[in-house]
PDB file of C-alpha atoms (C1' of nucleotides) in Angstrom:
ATOM      1  CA  SER A   1     -54.361-109.729 117.998  1.00 27.00           C
ATOM      2  CA  ARG A   2     -55.222-106.802 115.489  1.00 30.00           C
ATOM      3  CA  THR A   3     -55.221-104.120 118.067  1.00 31.00           C
ATOM      4  CA  LYS A   4     -51.786-105.020 119.266  1.00 30.00           C
ATOM      5  CA  ASN A   5     -50.067-105.162 115.894  1.00 28.00           C
ATOM      6  CA  SER A   6     -51.964-101.977 114.405  1.00 32.00           C
ATOM      7  CA  ALA A   7     -50.776-100.166 117.519  1.00 33.00           C
ATOM      8  CA  LEU A   8     -47.332-100.914 116.823  1.00 33.00           C
ATOM      9  CA  ASN A   9     -47.570 -99.102 113.447  1.00 37.00           C
ATOM     10  CA  LYS A  10     -48.759 -95.864 114.897  1.00 45.00           C
ATOM     11  CA  LYS A  11     -46.446 -93.052 113.971  1.00 57.00           C
ATOM     12  CA  MET A  12     -48.001 -89.905 114.937  1.00 76.00           C
ATOM     13  CA  PRO A  13     -46.073 -86.668 115.851  1.00 88.00           C
ATOM     14  CA  GLU A  14     -48.303 -84.284 117.878  1.00 90.00           C
ATOM     15  CA  LEU A  15     -47.572 -81.625 119.901  1.00 92.00           C
ATOM     16  CA  PRO A  16     -44.439 -83.009 122.255  1.00 91.00           C
ATOM     17  CA  GLU A  17     -42.928 -84.928 119.277  1.00 90.00           C
ATOM     18  CA  VAL A  18     -43.042 -81.771 117.210  1.00 91.00           C
ATOM     19  CA  GLU A  19     -41.791 -79.625 119.983  1.00 92.00           C
ATOM     20  CA  THR A  20     -38.843 -82.024 120.659  1.00 90.00           C
ATOM     21  CA  ILE A  21     -37.950 -81.881 117.073  1.00 91.00           C
ATOM     22  CA  ARG A  22     -38.078 -78.227 116.965  1.00 93.00           C
ATOM     23  CA  ARG A  23     -35.629 -77.847 119.888  1.00 93.00           C
ATOM     24  CA  ASP A  24     -33.242 -80.421 118.470  1.00 90.00           C
ATOM     25  CA  LEU A  25     -33.329 -78.496 115.105  1.00 94.00           C
ATOM     26  CA  ALA A  26     -33.126 -75.049 116.506  1.00 95.00           C
ATOM     27  CA  LYS A  27     -29.548 -75.780 117.842  1.00 94.00           C
ATOM     28  CA  LYS A  28     -28.214 -77.232 114.612  1.00 94.00           C
ATOM     29  CA  LEU A  29     -29.906 -75.156 112.015  1.00 96.00           C
ATOM     30  CA  VAL A  30     -30.296 -71.645 113.140  1.00 97.00           C
ATOM     31  CA  GLY A  31     -27.682 -69.436 111.116  1.00 97.00           C
ATOM     32  CA  LYS A  32     -27.013 -71.992 108.442  1.00 98.00           C
ATOM     33  CA  LYS A  33     -27.557 -71.299 104.724  1.00 98.00           C
ATOM     34  CA  VAL A  34     -29.305 -73.792 102.479  1.00 98.00           C
ATOM     35  CA  SER A  35     -26.750 -74.745  99.908  1.00 97.00           C
ATOM     36  CA  LYS A  36     -28.747 -77.306  97.738  1.00 97.00           C
ATOM     37  CA  VAL A  37     -32.378 -78.685  97.964  1.00 96.00           C
ATOM     38  CA  LYS A  38     -32.984 -82.147  96.406  1.00 95.00           C
ATOM     39  CA  VAL A  39     -36.508 -83.597  95.578  1.00 93.00           C
ATOM     40  CA  ALA A  40     -37.130 -87.401  95.268  1.00 90.00           C
ATOM     41  CA  LYS A  41     -39.351 -88.796  92.515  1.00 82.00           C
ATOM     42  CA  LYS A  42     -42.496 -89.403  94.991  1.00 76.00           C
ATOM     43  CA  SER A  43     -42.460 -85.730  95.522  1.00 81.00           C
ATOM     44  CA  LYS A  44     -45.657 -84.611  96.889  1.00 89.00           C
ATOM     45  CA  PRO A  45     -44.587 -83.173 100.200  1.00 92.00           C
ATOM     46  CA  ALA A  46     -42.562 -80.529  98.527  1.00 93.00           C
ATOM     47  CA  GLN A  47     -45.200 -77.637  97.800  1.00 93.00           C
ATOM     48  CA  PRO A  48     -46.794 -76.070  95.801  1.00 91.00           C
ATOM     49  CA  SER A  49     -44.023 -78.008  93.317  1.00 91.00           C
ATOM     50  CA  PRO A  50     -40.860 -79.674  93.619  1.00 92.00           C
ATOM     51  CA  ALA A  51     -39.304 -76.976  91.353  1.00 93.00           C
ATOM     52  CA  VAL A  52     -40.876 -74.051  92.909  1.00 93.00           C
ATOM     53  CA  PHE A  53     -40.152 -75.215  96.295  1.00 94.00           C
ATOM     54  CA  ILE A  54     -36.366 -75.867  95.445  1.00 95.00           C
ATOM     55  CA  LYS A  55     -36.556 -72.202  93.853  1.00 95.00           C
ATOM     56  CA  ASN A  56     -37.911 -70.648  97.139  1.00 95.00           C
ATOM     57  CA  LEU A  57     -35.731 -72.223  99.793  1.00 96.00           C
ATOM     58  CA  SER A  58     -32.041 -72.419  97.724  1.00 97.00           C
ATOM     59  CA  GLY A  59     -29.749 -69.777  99.289  1.00 97.00           C
ATOM     60  CA  LYS A  60     -31.991 -68.939 102.461  1.00 97.00           C
ATOM     61  CA  LYS A  61     -30.408 -68.817 105.514  1.00 98.00           C
ATOM     62  CA  ILE A  62     -32.523 -70.017 108.562  1.00 97.00           C
ATOM     63  CA  THR A  63     -32.691 -67.352 111.491  1.00 97.00           C
ATOM     64  CA  ASP A  64     -35.286 -69.193 113.900  1.00 97.00           C
ATOM     65  CA  ILE A  65     -37.490 -71.976 114.357  1.00 96.00           C
ATOM     66  CA  ASN A  66     -40.963 -71.978 115.978  1.00 95.00           C
ATOM     67  CA  ARG A  67     -43.860 -74.071 116.280  1.00 94.00           C
ATOM     68  CA  ARG A  68     -47.525 -73.921 116.527  1.00 94.00           C
ATOM     69  CA  GLY A  69     -49.706 -76.925 117.159  1.00 92.00           C
ATOM     70  CA  LYS A  70     -48.011 -79.790 115.150  1.00 92.00           C
ATOM     71  CA  LEU A  71     -46.798 -77.200 112.818  1.00 93.00           C
ATOM     72  CA  LEU A  72     -42.800 -75.980 112.437  1.00 94.00           C
ATOM     73  CA  ILE A  73     -42.070 -72.647 111.216  1.00 95.00           C
ATOM     74  CA  PHE A  74     -38.395 -72.076 110.217  1.00 96.00           C
ATOM     75  CA  LYS A  75     -37.856 -68.317 110.011  1.00 96.00           C
ATOM     76  CA  LEU A  76     -35.826 -67.748 106.850  1.00 96.00           C
ATOM     77  CA  SER A  77     -33.896 -64.796 105.549  1.00 93.00           C
ATOM     78  CA  ASP A  78     -35.626 -62.515 103.221  1.00 92.00           C
ATOM     79  CA  ASP A  79     -39.115 -62.055 105.365  1.00 94.00           C
ATOM     80  CA  GLN A  80     -39.852 -65.647 104.346  1.00 95.00           C
ATOM     81  CA  PHE A  81     -40.991 -68.880 106.109  1.00 95.00           C
ATOM     82  CA  LEU A  82     -40.852 -72.546 105.640  1.00 95.00           C
ATOM     83  CA  LEU A  83     -43.619 -74.158 106.950  1.00 94.00           C
ATOM     84  CA  GLY A  84     -43.363 -77.971 108.119  1.00 93.00           C
ATOM     85  CA  HIS A  85     -46.036 -80.286 108.594  1.00 93.00           C
ATOM     86  CA  LEU A  86     -45.116 -84.081 109.390  1.00 91.00           C
ATOM     87  CA  LYS A  87     -48.642 -85.576 109.598  1.00 90.00           C
ATOM     88  CA  MET A  88     -48.857 -88.879 110.485  1.00 86.00           C
ATOM     89  CA  THR A  89     -45.475 -90.568 109.207  1.00 87.00           C
ATOM     90  CA  GLY A  90     -43.164 -87.733 108.684  1.00 89.00           C
ATOM     91  CA  GLN A  91     -39.622 -87.395 110.281  1.00 89.00           C
ATOM     92  CA  LEU A  92     -37.219 -84.411 109.934  1.00 92.00           C
ATOM     93  CA  ILE A  93     -33.823 -85.541 110.721  1.00 90.00           C
ATOM     94  CA  PHE A  94     -30.292 -83.682 110.896  1.00 92.00           C
ATOM     95  CA  LYS A  95     -26.942 -85.212 109.999  1.00 90.00           C
ATOM     96  CA  GLU A  96     -23.604 -83.621 110.390  1.00 89.00           C
ATOM     97  CA  PRO A  97     -21.531 -83.559 107.442  1.00 88.00           C
ATOM     98  CA  ALA A  98     -20.279 -87.016 106.399  1.00 74.00           C
ATOM     99  CA  GLY A  99     -17.101 -87.899 108.358  1.00 59.00           C
ATOM    100  CA  LYS A 100     -17.284 -85.045 110.659  1.00 58.00           C
ATOM    101  CA  ILE A 101     -15.154 -85.705 113.561  1.00 49.00           C
ATOM    102  CA  ILE A 102     -16.668 -85.070 117.326  1.00 49.00           C
ATOM    103  CA  GLY A 103     -15.031 -85.047 120.657  1.00 42.00           C
ATOM    104  CA  GLY A 104     -12.497 -88.351 120.950  1.00 41.00           C
ATOM    105  CA  GLY A 105     -12.244 -89.036 117.043  1.00 40.00           C
ATOM    106  CA  HIS A 106     -15.287 -90.822 116.559  1.00 41.00           C
ATOM    107  CA  PRO A 107     -16.831 -90.486 113.189  1.00 42.00           C
ATOM    108  CA  TYR A 108     -20.303 -89.044 113.509  1.00 42.00           C
ATOM    109  CA  PRO A 109     -23.261 -89.820 113.026  1.00 41.00           C
ATOM    110  CA  LYS A 110     -22.984 -93.201 114.835  1.00 40.00           C
ATOM    111  CA  PRO A 111     -25.358 -95.209 114.625  1.00 46.00           C
ATOM    112  CA  ASP A 112     -27.318 -94.870 111.829  1.00 53.00           C
ATOM    113  CA  VAL A 113     -30.164 -92.286 112.137  1.00 59.00           C
ATOM    114  CA  GLY A 114     -32.448 -93.766 109.144  1.00 66.00           C
ATOM    115  CA  ALA A 115     -31.576 -90.877 106.794  1.00 74.00           C
ATOM    116  CA  PRO A 116     -31.451 -90.854 103.763  1.00 87.00           C
ATOM    117  CA  ASN A 117     -33.697 -93.831 103.348  1.00 87.00           C
ATOM    118  CA  THR A 118     -36.515 -94.928 100.807  1.00 88.00           C
ATOM    119  CA  HIS A 119     -38.927 -92.642 102.331  1.00 90.00           C
ATOM    120  CA  THR A 120     -36.714 -89.631 102.108  1.00 92.00           C
ATOM    121  CA  ARG A 121     -38.620 -86.936 100.161  1.00 94.00           C
ATOM    122  CA  ILE A 122     -36.530 -83.912 100.497  1.00 95.00           C
ATOM    123  CA  THR A 123     -32.955 -83.268 101.268  1.00 95.00           C
ATOM    124  CA  ILE A 124     -31.911 -79.983 102.372  1.00 96.00           C
ATOM    125  CA  ASN A 125     -27.866 -79.525 102.572  1.00 96.00           C
ATOM    126  CA  PHE A 126     -26.190 -76.456 104.029  1.00 97.00           C
ATOM    127  CA  ASN A 127     -23.372 -74.400 103.544  1.00 96.00           C
ATOM    128  CA  ASP A 128     -21.176 -76.270 106.071  1.00 95.00           C
ATOM    129  CA  GLY A 129     -22.004 -79.966 104.528  1.00 95.00           C
ATOM    130  CA  SER A 130     -24.525 -80.608 107.193  1.00 95.00           C
ATOM    131  CA  SER A 131     -28.050 -82.034 106.070  1.00 94.00           C
ATOM    132  CA  LEU A 132     -31.492 -82.163 106.876  1.00 94.00           C
ATOM    133  CA  PHE A 133     -33.710 -84.951 105.592  1.00 93.00           C
ATOM    134  CA  PHE A 134     -37.761 -85.037 105.404  1.00 93.00           C
ATOM    135  CA  ASN A 135     -38.674 -88.664 105.429  1.00 91.00           C
ATOM    136  CA  ASP A 136     -42.355 -89.433 104.946  1.00 90.00           C
ATOM    137  CA  GLN A 137     -43.586 -93.030 104.254  1.00 88.00           C
ATOM    138  CA  ARG A 138     -47.306 -91.961 103.296  1.00 87.00           C
ATOM    139  CA  LEU A 139     -46.631 -88.536 101.766  1.00 90.00           C
ATOM    140  CA  PHE A 140     -49.364 -86.691 103.770  1.00 89.00           C
ATOM    141  CA  GLY A 141     -46.620 -84.463 105.201  1.00 91.00           C
ATOM    142  CA  TYR A 142     -45.364 -81.135 103.476  1.00 93.00           C
ATOM    143  CA  MET A 143     -43.043 -78.297 103.409  1.00 94.00           C
ATOM    144  CA  ARG A 144     -43.411 -75.050 101.588  1.00 94.00           C
ATOM    145  CA  VAL A 145     -42.085 -71.524 101.744  1.00 95.00           C
ATOM    146  CA  VAL A 146     -44.304 -68.634 102.512  1.00 94.00           C
ATOM    147  CA  ASP A 147     -44.521 -65.049 103.108  1.00 93.00           C
ATOM    148  CA  GLU A 148     -45.323 -63.285 106.077  1.00 92.00           C
ATOM    149  CA  ALA A 149     -49.036 -62.411 104.800  1.00 90.00           C
ATOM    150  CA  GLU A 150     -49.324 -66.517 103.854  1.00 91.00           C
ATOM    151  CA  LYS A 151     -48.207 -67.592 107.269  1.00 92.00           C
ATOM    152  CA  GLU A 152     -50.343 -65.277 109.236  1.00 90.00           C
ATOM    153  CA  LYS A 153     -53.010 -66.930 107.357  1.00 89.00           C
ATOM    154  CA  VAL A 154     -52.153 -70.371 108.093  1.00 90.00           C
ATOM    155  CA  LEU A 155     -51.509 -69.993 111.761  1.00 91.00           C
ATOM    156  CA  SER A 156     -55.114 -68.140 112.154  1.00 89.00           C
ATOM    157  CA  ARG A 157     -56.556 -71.487 111.729  1.00 88.00           C
ATOM    158  CA  PHE A 158     -54.955 -72.654 115.126  1.00 91.00           C
ATOM    159  CA  GLY A 159     -56.648 -72.827 118.544  1.00 92.00           C
ATOM    160  CA  ILE A 160     -55.174 -72.267 122.063  1.00 93.00           C
ATOM    161  CA  GLU A 161     -51.773 -73.166 122.447  1.00 93.00           C
ATOM    162  CA  PRO A 162     -51.019 -75.528 125.483  1.00 93.00           C
ATOM    163  CA  LEU A 163     -48.244 -74.718 127.583  1.00 92.00           C
ATOM    164  CA  THR A 164     -48.641 -71.133 126.813  1.00 93.00           C
ATOM    165  CA  LYS A 165     -50.317 -68.063 128.481  1.00 91.00           C
ATOM    166  CA  ASN A 166     -53.049 -68.331 125.805  1.00 89.00           C
ATOM    167  CA  PHE A 167     -54.291 -71.422 127.220  1.00 92.00           C
ATOM    168  CA  LYS A 168     -56.610 -70.172 129.585  1.00 92.00           C
ATOM    169  CA  LEU A 169     -59.148 -71.893 131.450  1.00 93.00           C
ATOM    170  CA  GLU A 170     -61.845 -69.493 130.475  1.00 92.00           C
ATOM    171  CA  ASP A 171     -61.280 -70.224 126.929  1.00 91.00           C
ATOM    172  CA  PHE A 172     -61.250 -73.831 127.671  1.00 92.00           C
ATOM    173  CA  HIS A 173     -64.818 -73.815 129.097  1.00 92.00           C
ATOM    174  CA  LYS A 174     -65.836 -71.729 126.024  1.00 91.00           C
ATOM    175  CA  ILE A 175     -64.823 -74.222 123.568  1.00 92.00           C
ATOM    176  CA  PHE A 176     -66.937 -76.852 125.114  1.00 91.00           C
ATOM    177  CA  LYS A 177     -69.896 -75.008 125.382  1.00 87.00           C
ATOM    178  CA  ASN A 178     -72.689 -75.695 122.945  1.00 85.00           C
ATOM    179  CA  ARG A 179     -71.048 -78.754 121.664  1.00 90.00           C
ATOM    180  CA  SER A 180     -72.674 -81.719 121.498  1.00 89.00           C
ATOM    181  CA  ILE A 181     -70.037 -83.818 119.698  1.00 91.00           C
ATOM    182  CA  ALA A 182     -67.901 -86.186 121.825  1.00 92.00           C
ATOM    183  CA  THR A 183     -65.310 -84.612 124.202  1.00 93.00           C
ATOM    184  CA  LYS A 184     -62.509 -86.371 122.362  1.00 93.00           C
ATOM    185  CA  ALA A 185     -63.964 -84.801 119.103  1.00 93.00           C
ATOM    186  CA  VAL A 186     -63.463 -81.243 120.614  1.00 93.00           C
ATOM    187  CA  LEU A 187     -59.820 -82.009 121.874  1.00 93.00           C
ATOM    188  CA  LEU A 188     -59.056 -83.185 118.345  1.00 93.00           C
ATOM    189  CA  ASP A 189     -60.382 -80.298 116.746  1.00 92.00           C
ATOM    190  CA  GLN A 190     -57.084 -77.841 115.716  1.00 92.00           C
ATOM    191  CA  PRO A 191     -58.792 -74.649 115.327  1.00 91.00           C
ATOM    192  CA  LYS A 192     -60.102 -75.149 118.782  1.00 92.00           C
ATOM    193  CA  ILE A 193     -57.182 -76.662 120.766  1.00 93.00           C
ATOM    194  CA  ALA A 194     -53.976 -76.637 118.838  1.00 93.00           C
ATOM    195  CA  GLY A 195     -51.176 -79.942 119.000  1.00 92.00           C
ATOM    196  CA  LEU A 196     -53.592 -82.709 120.661  1.00 92.00           C
ATOM    197  CA  GLY A 197     -53.820 -85.739 118.734  1.00 90.00           C
ATOM    198  CA  ASN A 198     -54.849 -89.361 119.572  1.00 89.00           C
ATOM    199  CA  ILE A 199     -52.143 -90.230 121.750  1.00 88.00           C
ATOM    200  CA  TYR A 200     -52.648 -87.358 124.467  1.00 91.00           C
ATOM    201  CA  VAL A 201     -56.132 -86.999 123.931  1.00 92.00           C
ATOM    202  CA  ASP A 202     -56.658 -90.509 125.256  1.00 92.00           C
ATOM    203  CA  GLU A 203     -54.058 -89.931 128.024  1.00 92.00           C
ATOM    204  CA  ALA A 204     -55.634 -86.922 129.190  1.00 93.00           C
ATOM    205  CA  CYS A 205     -59.121 -88.166 129.188  1.00 94.00           C
ATOM    206  CA  PHE A 206     -57.820 -90.991 131.405  1.00 94.00           C
ATOM    207  CA  LEU A 207     -55.888 -88.483 133.918  1.00 95.00           C
ATOM    208  CA  ALA A 208     -59.257 -86.470 134.070  1.00 95.00           C
ATOM    209  CA  LYS A 209     -61.223 -89.446 134.474  1.00 95.00           C
ATOM    210  CA  ILE A 210     -63.543 -88.504 131.510  1.00 94.00           C
ATOM    211  CA  LYS A 211     -64.912 -90.974 129.072  1.00 93.00           C
ATOM    212  CA  PRO A 212     -63.667 -89.882 125.435  1.00 93.00           C
ATOM    213  CA  SER A 213     -67.085 -90.233 124.128  1.00 92.00           C
ATOM    214  CA  LYS A 214     -69.028 -88.100 126.777  1.00 92.00           C
ATOM    215  CA  PRO A 215     -70.653 -85.315 124.784  1.00 92.00           C
ATOM    216  CA  ALA A 216     -68.797 -81.987 125.247  1.00 93.00           C
ATOM    217  CA  ASN A 217     -71.474 -80.073 126.765  1.00 92.00           C
ATOM    218  CA  LYS A 218     -72.334 -82.550 129.265  1.00 92.00           C
ATOM    219  CA  LEU A 219     -69.194 -82.063 131.053  1.00 93.00           C
ATOM    220  CA  THR A 220     -69.515 -80.361 134.379  1.00 94.00           C
ATOM    221  CA  LYS A 221     -67.578 -77.456 135.281  1.00 93.00           C
ATOM    222  CA  PRO A 222     -65.097 -79.239 137.556  1.00 95.00           C
ATOM    223  CA  GLN A 223     -64.620 -82.018 134.856  1.00 95.00           C
ATOM    224  CA  ARG A 224     -63.506 -79.206 132.370  1.00 94.00           C
ATOM    225  CA  GLU A 225     -61.155 -77.823 134.882  1.00 95.00           C
ATOM    226  CA  LYS A 226     -59.886 -81.268 135.633  1.00 95.00           C
ATOM    227  CA  LEU A 227     -59.405 -81.903 131.597  1.00 95.00           C
ATOM    228  CA  PHE A 228     -57.836 -78.480 131.200  1.00 94.00           C
ATOM    229  CA  LYS A 229     -55.348 -79.256 134.020  1.00 95.00           C
ATOM    230  CA  ALA A 230     -54.451 -83.096 132.645  1.00 95.00           C
ATOM    231  CA  ILE A 231     -53.891 -81.722 128.931  1.00 94.00           C
ATOM    232  CA  ASN A 232     -51.322 -79.199 130.392  1.00 94.00           C
ATOM    233  CA  LYS A 233     -49.630 -81.858 133.039  1.00 94.00           C
ATOM    234  CA  ILE A 234     -49.451 -84.761 130.167  1.00 93.00           C
ATOM    235  CA  ILE A 235     -48.054 -82.480 127.670  1.00 93.00           C
ATOM    236  CA  LYS A 236     -45.657 -80.991 129.780  1.00 94.00           C
ATOM    237  CA  GLU A 237     -44.168 -84.471 131.121  1.00 94.00           C
ATOM    238  CA  ALA A 238     -44.262 -85.985 127.142  1.00 92.00           C
ATOM    239  CA  VAL A 239     -42.362 -82.820 126.247  1.00 92.00           C
ATOM    240  CA  ALA A 240     -39.783 -83.473 129.042  1.00 91.00           C
ATOM    241  CA  LYS A 241     -39.682 -87.135 127.913  1.00 88.00           C
ATOM    242  CA  ARG A 242     -38.848 -86.078 124.513  1.00 84.00           C
ATOM    243  CA  GLY A 243     -42.184 -87.392 123.055  1.00 83.00           C
ATOM    244  CA  THR A 244     -43.683 -91.018 122.558  1.00 75.00           C
ATOM    245  CA  THR A 245     -42.050 -93.456 120.089  1.00 64.00           C
ATOM    246  CA  PHE A 246     -44.289 -96.272 119.244  1.00 56.00           C
ATOM    247  CA  ASN A 247     -42.508 -97.273 115.934  1.00 52.00           C
ATOM    248  CA  GLY A 248     -41.947 -94.191 113.662  1.00 55.00           C
ATOM    249  CA  PHE A 249     -41.202 -91.022 115.819  1.00 63.00           C
ATOM    250  CA  ARG A 250     -37.755 -89.844 115.920  1.00 67.00           C
ATOM    251  CA  ASP A 251     -36.229 -86.697 116.852  1.00 72.00           C
ATOM    252  CA  GLY A 252     -34.053 -84.214 114.929  1.00 73.00           C
ATOM    253  CA  ASP A 253     -30.983 -86.807 115.539  1.00 71.00           C
ATOM    254  CA  GLY A 254     -33.230 -89.788 114.742  1.00 70.00           C
ATOM    255  CA  ASN A 255     -33.522 -90.980 118.248  1.00 68.00           C
ATOM    256  CA  GLN A 256     -36.681 -92.359 119.881  1.00 70.00           C
ATOM    257  CA  GLY A 257     -38.837 -90.606 122.561  1.00 74.00           C
ATOM    258  CA  TYR A 258     -39.319 -92.225 126.263  1.00 76.00           C
ATOM    259  CA  TYR A 259     -42.781 -91.091 126.931  1.00 83.00           C
ATOM    260  CA  ALA A 260     -44.275 -94.718 125.710  1.00 80.00           C
ATOM    261  CA  LYS A 261     -43.686 -96.395 128.960  1.00 81.00           C
ATOM    262  CA  TYR A 262     -45.585 -93.744 130.585  1.00 86.00           C
ATOM    263  CA  LEU A 263     -48.487 -94.325 128.531  1.00 88.00           C
ATOM    264  CA  LYS A 264     -51.586 -95.430 130.810  1.00 91.00           C
ATOM    265  CA  VAL A 265     -54.310 -96.154 127.924  1.00 91.00           C
ATOM    266  CA  TYR A 266     -53.005 -95.519 124.509  1.00 88.00           C
ATOM    267  CA  GLY A 267     -51.902 -98.961 122.528  1.00 84.00           C
ATOM    268  CA  ARG A 268     -52.873-100.900 125.724  1.00 87.00           C
ATOM    269  CA  ALA A 269     -56.332-101.918 124.890  1.00 87.00           C
ATOM    270  CA  ASN A 270     -57.447-105.285 126.735  1.00 87.00           C
ATOM    271  CA  GLN A 271     -54.300-104.719 129.191  1.00 88.00           C
ATOM    272  CA  PRO A 272     -55.150-104.259 132.795  1.00 91.00           C
ATOM    273  CA  CYS A 273     -56.043-100.486 133.824  1.00 93.00           C
ATOM    274  CA  ARG A 274     -52.750 -99.313 135.988  1.00 92.00           C
ATOM    275  CA  LYS A 275     -55.079 -97.880 138.344  1.00 95.00           C
ATOM    276  CA  CYS A 276     -57.894-100.222 138.961  1.00 95.00           C
ATOM    277  CA  ASN A 277     -56.858-103.507 137.224  1.00 94.00           C
ATOM    278  CA  THR A 278     -59.997-103.407 134.913  1.00 93.00           C
ATOM    279  CA  THR A 279     -59.488-104.453 131.361  1.00 91.00           C
ATOM    280  CA  LEU A 280     -58.881-101.453 129.194  1.00 91.00           C
ATOM    281  CA  LYS A 281     -61.460-101.181 126.514  1.00 90.00           C
ATOM    282  CA  LYS A 282     -61.125-100.122 122.749  1.00 88.00           C
ATOM    283  CA  SER A 283     -63.894 -98.389 120.816  1.00 88.00           C
ATOM    284  CA  VAL A 284     -64.071 -95.608 117.828  1.00 87.00           C
ATOM    285  CA  VAL A 285     -64.704 -92.131 119.118  1.00 90.00           C
ATOM    286  CA  ALA A 286     -64.597 -89.355 116.820  1.00 90.00           C
ATOM    287  CA  ALA A 287     -63.338 -91.721 114.003  1.00 86.00           C
ATOM    288  CA  ARG A 288     -60.351 -92.566 116.003  1.00 87.00           C
ATOM    289  CA  GLY A 289     -59.482 -95.609 117.869  1.00 86.00           C
ATOM    290  CA  THR A 290     -59.668 -94.951 121.653  1.00 90.00           C
ATOM    291  CA  VAL A 291     -58.549 -96.661 124.721  1.00 90.00           C
ATOM    292  CA  TYR A 292     -60.055 -96.133 128.059  1.00 92.00           C
ATOM    293  CA  CYS A 293     -60.829 -97.600 131.443  1.00 93.00           C
ATOM    294  CA  PRO A 294     -64.755 -98.437 131.789  1.00 93.00           C
ATOM    295  CA  LYS A 295     -64.508 -98.292 135.305  1.00 95.00           C
ATOM    296  CA  CYS A 296     -62.118 -95.092 135.857  1.00 95.00           C
ATOM    297  CA  GLN A 297     -63.555 -92.843 133.119  1.00 95.00           C
ATOM    298  CA  LYS A 298     -67.222 -91.928 133.338  1.00 93.00           C
TER     299      LYS A 298
ATOM    300  C1'  DC B   1     -59.334-108.980  97.921  1.00 81.74           C
ATOM    301  C1'  DT B   2     -61.111-105.871 101.834  1.00 81.74           C
ATOM    302  C1'  DT B   3     -60.440-103.646 106.391  1.00 81.74           C
ATOM    303  C1'  DC B   4     -57.982-100.952 109.239  1.00 81.74           C
ATOM    304  C1'  DT B   5     -54.927 -97.400 110.950  1.00 81.74           C
ATOM    305  C1'  DT B   6     -54.603 -91.254 111.420  1.00 81.74           C
ATOM    306  C1'  DG B   7     -54.006 -85.559 110.838  1.00 81.74           C
ATOM    307  C1'  DT B   8     -56.229 -82.382 108.148  1.00 81.74           C
ATOM    308  C1'  DT B   9     -58.890 -80.163 104.730  1.00 81.74           C
ATOM    309  C1'  DA B  10     -62.809 -80.350 101.747  1.00 81.74           C
ATOM    310  C1'  DC B  11     -67.422 -80.718 101.283  1.00 81.74           C
ATOM    311  C1'  DT B  12     -71.925 -81.759 102.491  1.00 81.74           C
ATOM    312  C1'  DG B  13     -76.258 -80.496 104.652  1.00 81.74           C
ATOM    313  C1'  DA B  14     -78.604 -78.561 108.725  1.00 81.74           C
TER     314       DA B  14
ATOM    315  C1'  DA C   1     -71.935 -67.968 110.557  1.00 81.74           C
ATOM    316  C1'  DT C   2     -71.256 -72.004 112.970  1.00 81.74           C
ATOM    317  C1'  DC C   3     -71.968 -76.807 113.570  1.00 81.74           C
ATOM    318  C1'  DA C   4     -71.973 -82.348 112.666  1.00 81.74           C
ATOM    319  C1'  DG C   5     -70.729 -85.687 109.835  1.00 81.74           C
ATOM    320  C1'  DT C   6     -67.978 -88.274 106.104  1.00 81.74           C
ATOM    321  C1'  DA C   7     -65.185 -88.893 101.882  1.00 81.74           C
ATOM    322  C1'  DA C   8     -60.754 -88.212 100.605  1.00 81.74           C
ATOM    323  C1'  DC C   9     -55.731 -88.581 100.884  1.00 81.74           C
ATOM    324  C1'  DA C  10     -51.952 -92.176 101.252  1.00 81.74           C
ATOM    325  C1'  DA C  11     -49.029 -96.841 102.097  1.00 81.74           C
ATOM    326  C1'  DG C  12     -48.643-100.980 104.629  1.00 81.74           C
ATOM    327  C1'  DA C  13     -50.149-104.805 107.835  1.00 81.74           C
ATOM    328  C1'  DA C  14     -53.101-108.535 108.339  1.00 81.74           C
TER     329       DA C  14
END
DNA sequence: CTTCTTGTTACTGA
DNA sequence: ATCAGTAACAAGAA
């Protein structure tokens, strides 16, 4: 069916996937200096323009890698920051220098990690011969170098961040007050809650037993609390499993995430609910494909 | 050919 | 100022 096939095409890095990439890349890139930046012909992701991007990044050293929501923030020398957003089909894949010998004498990498490929838009080479590839089939993602003020301006648009001390139940309650739109739409609203996308919103709603289409202001206080806890639990577990790979997501080494097999509803339309065996329904909520259990979720 | 997919922003109007 | 709703972006599958 269309549902099944289109689910196979989903490639959406959300908070857990971006966090997985951040952790991988932090181990590899911190301390390295950019020796060369190459931009492909279809160069939209290199912002504000390929020439300016290359100029801004060349020669910079990566001193730290942070994340806010789905946005990666590479701290650079000279108080500059490289912002990277993967949007729907972006990948960031690191490769050791060609022919580098690791451990027992095997050339690395083995196997092929999918970089560079036809969707490689930006290639960043480092002083030790290693490389970082920004692949993006659909050109929605971007990388750009900004100063501290611009970085703060961008970050000011992000809402409360799961898994941090700023993710407070009290603020969560406020976010749902006076909102007549669907609960799912509120959860996807990045300036309110950062990092959730279609996969984890549907999963969190299932765990909290809430119908994603239920108007946000109609949730009871216990329901909001349940949802708050569900988000923390799901995101934490997904990070531990290195994210969800449907087809496109790859970690910083080009490998898949393991959370897909733990999904309860996402991508499982017309399949039996893992709890009650009722056939899972698919509908459109907040202009997104939405899967839920009509019996478990109210 | 049309429709569908999704993260985010820009824009509309209330 | 804040909220709600929608078009736009873009490539590929069906």
